[in-house]
DNA sequence: CTGCATGCAAAAACTTTGCATCGCA
DNA sequence: TGCGATGCAAAGTTTTTGCATGCAG
């Protein structure tokens, strides 16, 4: 799967405005247990298999709320399904993903962050953000 | 720093596979005349207004074909509509996109290319490729 | 002629929304 | 108890697909 699951995420408050409900806790718990991105549909499926009853509409509503408050990142792959991932903080990090087995390495790239910020600024852009994902075949799958 | 279009792309054939049809030529011509990204829906609307009769399904089919052969870039903004644009360079390149007005700056980032390749290699990954898109508000939209 | 490409419309896939009900606070 | 949260299903969007017909080669 992956290499470094960390603890201490449960300490982070979901910080959602509004009430604490079973559904919100279930979604948050599921996201916390995941290292990688997951689509709303898959998350709903995962919860169902686990016995957590949360309607698909609610999964969307909760994810949308998190997105608006910035506690999750949203990525839109080319296949049409938006995927969500817990945003541990404002730090930015990226992924190196094996497109065969899914092995994922998370990494930070300060140089690139800085470069992107400067490049955007040079062109008069503000409120810059960016996405960087690296794909390939991992050592095992390359063999 | 660079975003200029280079020559040497006229050699690329619009639609290598399949027959040359009025619809394919119309789509290709429309794309060629555009500087920025356009969605399939908007492209269809544009063609219709111009009097070019091309069904929406066919626009999708043609764009999909171009996408597969790499002659157009596809971007998926967060609002759910995929946007397409002629790929000016077959080389790897990225985009700086204004998320308000859509102004796009195409750029190459050799340093990042090299960094990504090396990073992937260090982790045993092969056949590396990556995506990097920078978003923000352009000077005009920032005002 | 032959068969790929197109048009049309229905279907699919994903996400949002209206409304009645439920359950935190 | 009150009002936000949820469930359900229907609506909305964007994109794909089945099938008969049309046109390029």
mmCIF file of C-alpha atoms (C1' of nucleotides) in Angstrom:
data_model
loop_
_atom_site.group_PDB
_atom_site.id
_atom_site.type_symbol
_atom_site.label_atom_id
_atom_site.label_comp_id
_atom_site.label_asym_id
_atom_site.label_seq_id
_atom_site.Cartn_x
_atom_site.Cartn_y
_atom_site.Cartn_z
ATOM 1 C CA UNK A 1 0.000 0.000 0.000
ATOM 2 C CA UNK A 2 2.066 2.853 1.197
ATOM 3 C CA UNK A 3 4.890 3.622 3.434
ATOM 4 C CA UNK A 4 4.142 6.082 6.103
ATOM 5 C CA UNK A 5 0.814 6.152 7.722
ATOM 6 C CA UNK A 6 0.862 8.677 10.436
ATOM 7 C CA UNK A 7 -1.053 8.952 13.570
ATOM 8 C CA UNK A 8 -2.049 12.276 14.995
ATOM 9 C CA UNK A 9 -4.528 13.035 12.388
ATOM 10 C CA UNK A 10 -7.391 12.132 14.612
ATOM 11 C CA UNK A 11 -6.319 15.030 16.722
ATOM 12 C CA UNK A 12 -7.192 17.407 13.977
ATOM 13 C CA UNK A 13 -10.673 18.606 14.417
ATOM 14 C CA UNK A 14 -12.953 18.007 11.504
ATOM 15 C CA UNK A 15 -13.758 21.640 12.165
ATOM 16 C CA UNK A 16 -16.962 21.508 10.260
ATOM 17 C CA UNK A 17 -19.421 24.095 11.151
ATOM 18 C CA UNK A 18 -22.653 22.613 12.263
ATOM 19 C CA UNK A 19 -23.545 19.612 14.283
ATOM 20 C CA UNK A 20 -21.525 16.514 14.892
ATOM 21 C CA UNK A 21 -23.386 13.632 13.411
ATOM 22 C CA UNK A 22 -22.756 9.975 12.956
ATOM 23 C CA UNK A 23 -22.465 10.511 9.215
ATOM 24 C CA UNK A 24 -19.905 13.279 9.451
ATOM 25 C CA UNK A 25 -17.839 11.291 11.886
ATOM 26 C CA UNK A 26 -17.992 8.246 9.646
ATOM 27 C CA UNK A 27 -16.865 10.202 6.601
ATOM 28 C CA UNK A 28 -14.119 11.905 8.528
ATOM 29 C CA UNK A 29 -12.926 8.635 10.013
ATOM 30 C CA UNK A 30 -12.848 7.002 6.612
ATOM 31 C CA UNK A 31 -10.898 9.864 5.109
ATOM 32 C CA UNK A 32 -8.500 9.845 8.024
ATOM 33 C CA UNK A 33 -7.765 6.191 7.500
ATOM 34 C CA UNK A 34 -6.961 6.744 3.860
ATOM 35 C CA UNK A 35 -3.692 8.017 2.576
ATOM 36 C CA UNK A 36 -4.766 8.570 -0.926
ATOM 37 C CA UNK A 37 -7.501 10.084 -2.922
ATOM 38 C CA UNK A 38 -10.912 8.524 -3.085
ATOM 39 C CA UNK A 39 -13.978 9.414 -5.071
ATOM 40 C CA UNK A 40 -17.294 10.231 -3.486
ATOM 41 C CA UNK A 41 -18.784 7.129 -5.043
ATOM 42 C CA UNK A 42 -16.019 4.878 -3.756
ATOM 43 C CA UNK A 43 -16.168 6.441 -0.342
ATOM 44 C CA UNK A 44 -19.882 5.786 -0.214
ATOM 45 C CA UNK A 45 -19.289 2.208 -1.279
ATOM 46 C CA UNK A 46 -16.562 1.813 1.332
ATOM 47 C CA UNK A 47 -18.811 3.092 4.094
ATOM 48 C CA UNK A 48 -21.629 0.835 3.011
ATOM 49 C CA UNK A 49 -19.412 -2.227 3.037
ATOM 50 C CA UNK A 50 -18.331 -1.264 6.478
ATOM 51 C CA UNK A 51 -21.904 -1.106 7.606
ATOM 52 C CA UNK A 52 -21.898 2.663 7.941
ATOM 53 C CA UNK A 53 -25.150 3.918 6.582
ATOM 54 C CA UNK A 54 -24.549 7.214 4.858
ATOM 55 C CA UNK A 55 -26.471 8.174 1.779
ATOM 56 C CA UNK A 56 -24.591 9.120 -1.333
ATOM 57 C CA UNK A 57 -26.119 12.580 -1.317
ATOM 58 C CA UNK A 58 -24.865 13.110 2.193
ATOM 59 C CA UNK A 59 -21.400 11.935 1.288
ATOM 60 C CA UNK A 60 -21.389 14.552 -1.432
ATOM 61 C CA UNK A 61 -22.721 17.193 0.926
ATOM 62 C CA UNK A 62 -20.148 16.440 3.582
ATOM 63 C CA UNK A 63 -17.278 16.335 1.116
ATOM 64 C CA UNK A 64 -18.451 19.574 -0.395
ATOM 65 C CA UNK A 65 -18.552 21.199 3.020
ATOM 66 C CA UNK A 66 -15.033 20.025 3.780
ATOM 67 C CA UNK A 67 -13.888 21.267 0.442
ATOM 68 C CA UNK A 68 -15.291 24.699 1.070
ATOM 69 C CA UNK A 69 -13.631 24.971 4.406
ATOM 70 C CA UNK A 70 -10.392 23.722 2.959
ATOM 71 C CA UNK A 71 -10.042 20.555 4.973
ATOM 72 C CA UNK A 72 -9.915 18.324 1.928
ATOM 73 C CA UNK A 73 -8.184 18.588 -1.399
ATOM 74 C CA UNK A 74 -10.079 17.859 -4.556
ATOM 75 C CA UNK A 75 -8.558 16.509 -7.717
ATOM 76 C CA UNK A 76 -10.280 15.912 -11.001
ATOM 77 C CA UNK A 77 -8.650 13.078 -12.900
ATOM 78 C CA UNK A 78 -9.357 12.637 -16.563
ATOM 79 C CA UNK A 79 -11.844 9.892 -15.988
ATOM 80 C CA UNK A 80 -14.543 12.191 -14.778
ATOM 81 C CA UNK A 81 -14.781 11.334 -11.125
ATOM 82 C CA UNK A 82 -13.635 13.911 -8.643
ATOM 83 C CA UNK A 83 -11.449 12.497 -5.900
ATOM 84 C CA UNK A 84 -10.994 13.804 -2.393
ATOM 85 C CA UNK A 85 -8.200 13.567 0.093
ATOM 86 C CA UNK A 86 -7.743 14.828 3.569
ATOM 87 C CA UNK A 87 -5.793 18.041 3.641
ATOM 88 C CA UNK A 88 -3.734 17.801 6.764
ATOM 89 C CA UNK A 89 -2.860 21.410 6.749
ATOM 90 C CA UNK A 90 -2.012 24.134 4.346
ATOM 91 C CA UNK A 91 1.117 22.398 3.377
ATOM 92 C CA UNK A 92 1.227 21.305 -0.119
ATOM 93 C CA UNK A 93 2.464 17.947 -1.152
ATOM 94 C CA UNK A 94 2.319 15.737 -4.173
ATOM 95 C CA UNK A 95 2.276 12.105 -5.142
ATOM 96 C CA UNK A 96 4.405 9.722 -7.086
ATOM 97 C CA UNK A 97 2.009 7.001 -8.114
ATOM 98 C CA UNK A 98 2.573 3.635 -9.726
ATOM 99 C CA UNK A 99 -0.071 3.333 -12.378
ATOM 100 C CA UNK A 100 0.061 -0.414 -12.221
ATOM 101 C CA UNK A 101 -0.197 -1.308 -8.544
ATOM 102 C CA UNK A 102 -1.093 2.042 -7.029
ATOM 103 C CA UNK A 103 1.942 2.314 -4.795
ATOM 104 C CA UNK A 104 2.127 5.910 -3.718
ATOM 105 C CA UNK A 105 4.971 8.018 -2.449
ATOM 106 C CA UNK A 106 4.091 11.372 -1.005
ATOM 107 C CA UNK A 107 6.578 14.132 -1.328
ATOM 108 C CA UNK A 108 7.010 17.807 -0.838
ATOM 109 C CA UNK A 109 8.838 19.894 -3.370
ATOM 110 C CA UNK A 110 9.662 23.265 -1.871
ATOM 111 C CA UNK A 111 11.675 24.295 -4.878
ATOM 112 C CA UNK A 112 8.792 23.684 -7.175
ATOM 113 C CA UNK A 113 6.387 25.444 -4.845
ATOM 114 C CA UNK A 114 8.608 28.468 -4.899
ATOM 115 C CA UNK A 115 9.154 28.281 -8.613
ATOM 116 C CA UNK A 116 5.437 28.057 -9.334
ATOM 117 C CA UNK A 117 4.676 30.947 -7.039
ATOM 118 C CA UNK A 118 7.291 33.093 -8.642
ATOM 119 C CA UNK A 119 6.344 32.117 -12.162
ATOM 120 C CA UNK A 120 2.711 32.928 -11.507
ATOM 121 C CA UNK A 121 3.655 36.232 -9.926
ATOM 122 C CA UNK A 122 5.828 37.160 -12.875
ATOM 123 C CA UNK A 123 2.810 36.787 -15.064
ATOM 124 C CA UNK A 124 0.682 38.907 -12.794
ATOM 125 C CA UNK A 125 -1.227 36.016 -11.329
ATOM 126 C CA UNK A 126 -2.377 36.013 -7.747
ATOM 127 C CA UNK A 127 -3.901 33.395 -5.496
ATOM 128 C CA UNK A 128 -1.742 30.813 -7.158
ATOM 129 C CA UNK A 129 -2.141 27.160 -6.481
ATOM 130 C CA UNK A 130 -1.070 24.190 -8.474
ATOM 131 C CA UNK A 131 -1.261 20.475 -8.935
ATOM 132 C CA UNK A 132 1.660 18.183 -9.574
ATOM 133 C CA UNK A 133 1.368 14.455 -9.849
ATOM 134 C CA UNK A 134 4.051 12.098 -11.050
ATOM 135 C CA UNK A 135 3.122 8.731 -12.501
ATOM 136 C CA UNK A 136 5.148 5.765 -13.556
ATOM 137 C CA UNK A 137 5.808 2.114 -12.950
ATOM 138 C CA UNK A 138 7.338 1.263 -9.601
ATOM 139 C CA UNK A 139 10.376 -0.976 -9.298
ATOM 140 C CA UNK A 140 8.328 -4.128 -8.787
ATOM 141 C CA UNK A 141 5.951 -3.445 -11.630
ATOM 142 C CA UNK A 142 8.783 -2.490 -13.927
ATOM 143 C CA UNK A 143 10.279 -5.929 -13.581
ATOM 144 C CA UNK B 1 9.541 31.925 -18.883
ATOM 145 C CA UNK B 2 8.695 30.839 -22.298
ATOM 146 C CA UNK B 3 5.324 30.239 -23.701
ATOM 147 C CA UNK B 4 5.861 31.030 -27.301
ATOM 148 C CA UNK B 5 4.581 28.641 -29.811
ATOM 149 C CA UNK B 6 7.134 27.011 -31.970
ATOM 150 C CA UNK B 7 7.036 26.092 -35.546
ATOM 151 C CA UNK B 8 7.420 22.506 -36.588
ATOM 152 C CA UNK B 9 3.936 21.537 -35.668
ATOM 153 C CA UNK B 10 2.313 22.085 -38.995
ATOM 154 C CA UNK B 11 3.843 18.798 -39.867
ATOM 155 C CA UNK B 12 1.561 17.113 -37.396
ATOM 156 C CA UNK B 13 -1.462 15.792 -39.129
ATOM 157 C CA UNK B 14 -4.808 16.788 -37.743
ATOM 158 C CA UNK B 15 -6.352 13.365 -37.793
ATOM 159 C CA UNK B 16 -4.001 10.594 -38.695
ATOM 160 C CA UNK B 17 -6.559 7.880 -38.434
ATOM 161 C CA UNK B 18 -9.769 7.629 -40.260
ATOM 162 C CA UNK B 19 -11.225 9.559 -43.099
ATOM 163 C CA UNK B 20 -11.046 13.233 -43.681
ATOM 164 C CA UNK B 21 -14.529 14.563 -43.213
ATOM 165 C CA UNK B 22 -16.124 17.959 -43.218
ATOM 166 C CA UNK B 23 -16.786 17.632 -39.503
ATOM 167 C CA UNK B 24 -13.220 16.768 -38.605
ATOM 168 C CA UNK B 25 -11.911 19.625 -40.677
ATOM 169 C CA UNK B 26 -14.386 22.012 -39.083
ATOM 170 C CA UNK B 27 -13.395 20.986 -35.577
ATOM 171 C CA UNK B 28 -9.723 21.181 -36.387
ATOM 172 C CA UNK B 29 -10.115 24.579 -38.006
ATOM 173 C CA UNK B 30 -12.029 25.912 -35.027
ATOM 174 C CA UNK B 31 -9.425 24.643 -32.617
ATOM 175 C CA UNK B 32 -6.653 26.085 -34.724
ATOM 176 C CA UNK B 33 -8.259 29.490 -34.640
ATOM 177 C CA UNK B 34 -8.602 29.485 -30.880
ATOM 178 C CA UNK B 35 -5.936 30.608 -28.518
ATOM 179 C CA UNK B 36 -7.433 29.280 -25.378
ATOM 180 C CA UNK B 37 -9.218 26.280 -24.043
ATOM 181 C CA UNK B 38 -12.768 25.577 -25.011
ATOM 182 C CA UNK B 39 -15.236 23.010 -23.792
ATOM 183 C CA UNK B 40 -16.864 20.481 -26.065
ATOM 184 C CA UNK B 41 -20.204 22.123 -25.466
ATOM 185 C CA UNK B 42 -18.916 25.590 -26.311
ATOM 186 C CA UNK B 43 -17.098 24.320 -29.342
ATOM 187 C CA UNK B 44 -20.285 22.737 -30.583
ATOM 188 C CA UNK B 45 -22.136 25.984 -29.971
ATOM 189 C CA UNK B 46 -19.452 27.932 -31.794
ATOM 190 C CA UNK B 47 -19.595 25.670 -34.805
ATOM 191 C CA UNK B 48 -23.365 25.870 -34.894
ATOM 192 C CA UNK B 49 -23.330 29.648 -34.805
ATOM 193 C CA UNK B 50 -20.870 29.589 -37.633
ATOM 194 C CA UNK B 51 -23.186 27.447 -39.650
ATOM 195 C CA UNK B 52 -21.003 24.374 -39.375
ATOM 196 C CA UNK B 53 -23.290 21.463 -38.746
ATOM 197 C CA UNK B 54 -21.560 19.061 -36.430
ATOM 198 C CA UNK B 55 -23.491 17.105 -33.857
ATOM 199 C CA UNK B 56 -22.481 17.325 -30.251
ATOM 200 C CA UNK B 57 -21.786 13.604 -30.135
ATOM 201 C CA UNK B 58 -19.429 13.961 -33.065
ATOM 202 C CA UNK B 59 -17.641 16.879 -31.445
ATOM 203 C CA UNK B 60 -17.049 14.673 -28.443
ATOM 204 C CA UNK B 61 -15.919 11.812 -30.631
ATOM 205 C CA UNK B 62 -13.486 13.944 -32.586
ATOM 206 C CA UNK B 63 -12.072 15.609 -29.495
ATOM 207 C CA UNK B 64 -11.681 12.246 -27.858
ATOM 208 C CA UNK B 65 -9.804 10.946 -30.864
ATOM 209 C CA UNK B 66 -7.487 13.942 -30.828
ATOM 210 C CA UNK B 67 -6.945 13.518 -27.155
ATOM 211 C CA UNK B 68 -5.942 9.921 -27.591
ATOM 212 C CA UNK B 69 -3.457 10.740 -30.252
ATOM 213 C CA UNK B 70 -2.086 13.596 -28.204
ATOM 214 C CA UNK B 71 -2.893 16.426 -30.543
ATOM 215 C CA UNK B 72 -4.986 18.293 -28.018
ATOM 216 C CA UNK B 73 -4.528 19.099 -24.368
ATOM 217 C CA UNK B 74 -7.334 18.393 -21.982
ATOM 218 C CA UNK B 75 -7.843 20.209 -18.750
ATOM 219 C CA UNK B 76 -10.497 19.543 -16.151
ATOM 220 C CA UNK B 77 -11.366 22.659 -14.213
ATOM 221 C CA UNK B 78 -13.222 22.266 -10.965
ATOM 222 C CA UNK B 79 -16.516 23.229 -12.464
ATOM 223 C CA UNK B 80 -16.968 19.949 -14.225
ATOM 224 C CA UNK B 81 -16.615 20.752 -17.885
ATOM 225 C CA UNK B 82 -13.516 19.451 -19.599
ATOM 226 C CA UNK B 83 -11.790 21.951 -21.854
ATOM 227 C CA UNK B 84 -9.686 21.214 -24.898
ATOM 228 C CA UNK B 85 -6.972 23.038 -26.708
ATOM 229 C CA UNK B 86 -4.608 22.363 -29.531
ATOM 230 C CA UNK B 87 -1.358 21.042 -28.261
ATOM 231 C CA UNK B 88 1.167 23.422 -29.638
ATOM 232 C CA UNK B 89 4.116 21.389 -28.758
ATOM 233 C CA UNK B 90 4.373 17.663 -28.541
ATOM 234 C CA UNK B 91 7.002 18.283 -25.978
ATOM 235 C CA UNK B 92 5.981 18.108 -22.436
ATOM 236 C CA UNK B 93 4.574 21.359 -21.228
ATOM 237 C CA UNK B 94 2.292 22.823 -18.634
ATOM 238 C CA UNK B 95 -0.204 25.588 -18.157
ATOM 239 C CA UNK B 96 -0.734 28.628 -16.031
ATOM 240 C CA UNK B 97 -4.468 29.209 -16.114
ATOM 241 C CA UNK B 98 -6.600 32.039 -14.799
ATOM 242 C CA UNK B 99 -9.513 30.391 -13.088
ATOM 243 C CA UNK B 100 -11.668 33.423 -13.628
ATOM 244 C CA UNK B 101 -11.287 34.325 -17.291
ATOM 245 C CA UNK B 102 -9.439 31.305 -18.606
ATOM 246 C CA UNK B 103 -6.379 33.179 -19.827
ATOM 247 C CA UNK B 104 -3.722 30.569 -20.387
ATOM 248 C CA UNK B 105 0.025 30.699 -20.514
ATOM 249 C CA UNK B 106 1.741 27.634 -21.820
ATOM 250 C CA UNK B 107 5.178 26.996 -20.482
ATOM 251 C CA UNK B 108 7.951 24.496 -20.336
ATOM 252 C CA UNK B 109 9.840 23.802 -17.157
ATOM 253 C CA UNK B 110 12.971 21.859 -17.964
ATOM 254 C CA UNK B 111 14.170 21.991 -14.393
ATOM 255 C CA UNK B 112 10.997 20.414 -13.137
ATOM 256 C CA UNK B 113 11.043 17.818 -15.887
ATOM 257 C CA UNK B 114 14.510 16.824 -14.855
ATOM 258 C CA UNK B 115 13.682 16.889 -11.193
ATOM 259 C CA UNK B 116 10.609 14.701 -11.639
ATOM 260 C CA UNK B 117 12.523 12.229 -13.767
ATOM 261 C CA UNK B 118 15.283 11.968 -11.233
ATOM 262 C CA UNK B 119 12.932 11.763 -8.293
ATOM 263 C CA UNK B 120 10.961 8.980 -9.929
ATOM 264 C CA UNK B 121 14.140 7.143 -10.811
ATOM 265 C CA UNK B 122 15.426 7.412 -7.271
ATOM 266 C CA UNK B 123 12.329 5.608 -6.132
ATOM 267 C CA UNK B 124 12.730 2.909 -8.730
ATOM 268 C CA UNK B 125 9.992 4.186 -10.972
ATOM 269 C CA UNK B 126 10.212 3.901 -14.717
ATOM 270 C CA UNK B 127 8.155 5.277 -17.570
ATOM 271 C CA UNK B 128 7.654 8.410 -15.585
ATOM 272 C CA UNK B 129 5.331 11.122 -16.712
ATOM 273 C CA UNK B 130 3.677 13.866 -14.774
ATOM 274 C CA UNK B 131 1.153 16.613 -14.771
ATOM 275 C CA UNK B 132 1.673 20.112 -13.491
ATOM 276 C CA UNK B 133 -0.909 22.821 -13.761
ATOM 277 C CA UNK B 134 -0.759 26.177 -12.098
ATOM 278 C CA UNK B 135 -3.932 28.095 -11.405
ATOM 279 C CA UNK B 136 -4.573 31.579 -10.127
ATOM 280 C CA UNK B 137 -6.150 34.888 -10.938
ATOM 281 C CA UNK B 138 -4.543 36.818 -13.750
ATOM 282 C CA UNK B 139 -3.601 40.470 -13.378
ATOM 283 C CA UNK B 140 -6.870 41.723 -14.814
ATOM 284 C CA UNK B 141 -9.042 39.438 -12.780
ATOM 285 C CA UNK B 142 -7.103 40.192 -9.633
ATOM 286 C CA UNK B 143 -8.040 43.823 -9.847
ATOM 287 C "C1'" DC C 1 -18.944 -0.705 -53.301
ATOM 288 C "C1'" DT C 2 -17.335 -1.042 -48.386
ATOM 289 C "C1'" DG C 3 -17.205 0.199 -44.117
ATOM 290 C "C1'" DC C 4 -15.830 4.093 -41.135
ATOM 291 C "C1'" DA C 5 -18.084 8.400 -39.624
ATOM 292 C "C1'" DT C 6 -22.132 10.833 -38.389
ATOM 293 C "C1'" DG C 7 -26.736 12.155 -36.402
ATOM 294 C "C1'" DC C 8 -30.114 11.424 -33.284
ATOM 295 C "C1'" DA C 9 -31.765 10.158 -29.198
ATOM 296 C "C1'" DA C 10 -31.537 7.331 -25.364
ATOM 297 C "C1'" DA C 11 -28.518 5.937 -21.803
ATOM 298 C "C1'" DA C 12 -24.848 6.414 -18.492
ATOM 299 C "C1'" DA C 13 -22.246 8.506 -15.092
ATOM 300 C "C1'" DC C 14 -21.701 11.878 -11.707
ATOM 301 C "C1'" DT C 15 -23.479 15.494 -8.821
ATOM 302 C "C1'" DT C 16 -27.016 18.546 -7.035
ATOM 303 C "C1'" DT C 17 -31.480 19.730 -5.109
ATOM 304 C "C1'" DG C 18 -36.449 19.643 -3.157
ATOM 305 C "C1'" DC C 19 -38.830 18.169 0.551
ATOM 306 C "C1'" DA C 20 -40.305 15.589 4.480
ATOM 307 C "C1'" DT C 21 -38.266 13.569 8.463
ATOM 308 C "C1'" DC C 22 -34.768 12.894 11.968
ATOM 309 C "C1'" DG C 23 -31.769 13.947 15.723
ATOM 310 C "C1'" DC C 24 -28.075 16.965 17.822
ATOM 311 C "C1'" DA C 25 -27.506 20.744 20.874
ATOM 312 C "C1'" DT D 1 -37.832 21.910 21.119
ATOM 313 C "C1'" DG D 2 -35.756 24.109 17.052
ATOM 314 C "C1'" DC D 3 -33.184 24.129 13.274
ATOM 315 C "C1'" DG D 4 -29.632 22.127 10.869
ATOM 316 C "C1'" DA D 5 -28.581 17.406 8.839
ATOM 317 C "C1'" DT D 6 -30.122 13.434 6.372
ATOM 318 C "C1'" DG D 7 -32.462 10.205 3.129
ATOM 319 C "C1'" DC D 8 -34.722 9.459 -0.922
ATOM 320 C "C1'" DA D 9 -35.682 10.256 -5.332
ATOM 321 C "C1'" DA D 10 -36.019 13.244 -9.015
ATOM 322 C "C1'" DA D 11 -33.687 16.677 -11.705
ATOM 323 C "C1'" DG D 12 -29.533 18.497 -13.971
ATOM 324 C "C1'" DT D 13 -25.111 18.171 -16.489
ATOM 325 C "C1'" DT D 14 -21.774 16.376 -19.049
ATOM 326 C "C1'" DT D 15 -20.274 12.630 -21.835
ATOM 327 C "C1'" DT D 16 -21.032 8.090 -24.054
ATOM 328 C "C1'" DT D 17 -23.310 4.665 -26.906
ATOM 329 C "C1'" DG D 18 -26.668 1.973 -30.123
ATOM 330 C "C1'" DC D 19 -28.255 1.913 -34.522
ATOM 331 C "C1'" DA D 20 -29.566 3.294 -39.087
ATOM 332 C "C1'" DT D 21 -27.935 6.196 -42.709
ATOM 333 C "C1'" DG D 22 -24.417 8.786 -45.295
ATOM 334 C "C1'" DC D 23 -20.205 9.631 -47.506
ATOM 335 C "C1'" DA D 24 -15.027 9.120 -48.242
ATOM 336 C "C1'" DG D 25 -11.836 6.239 -50.471
#
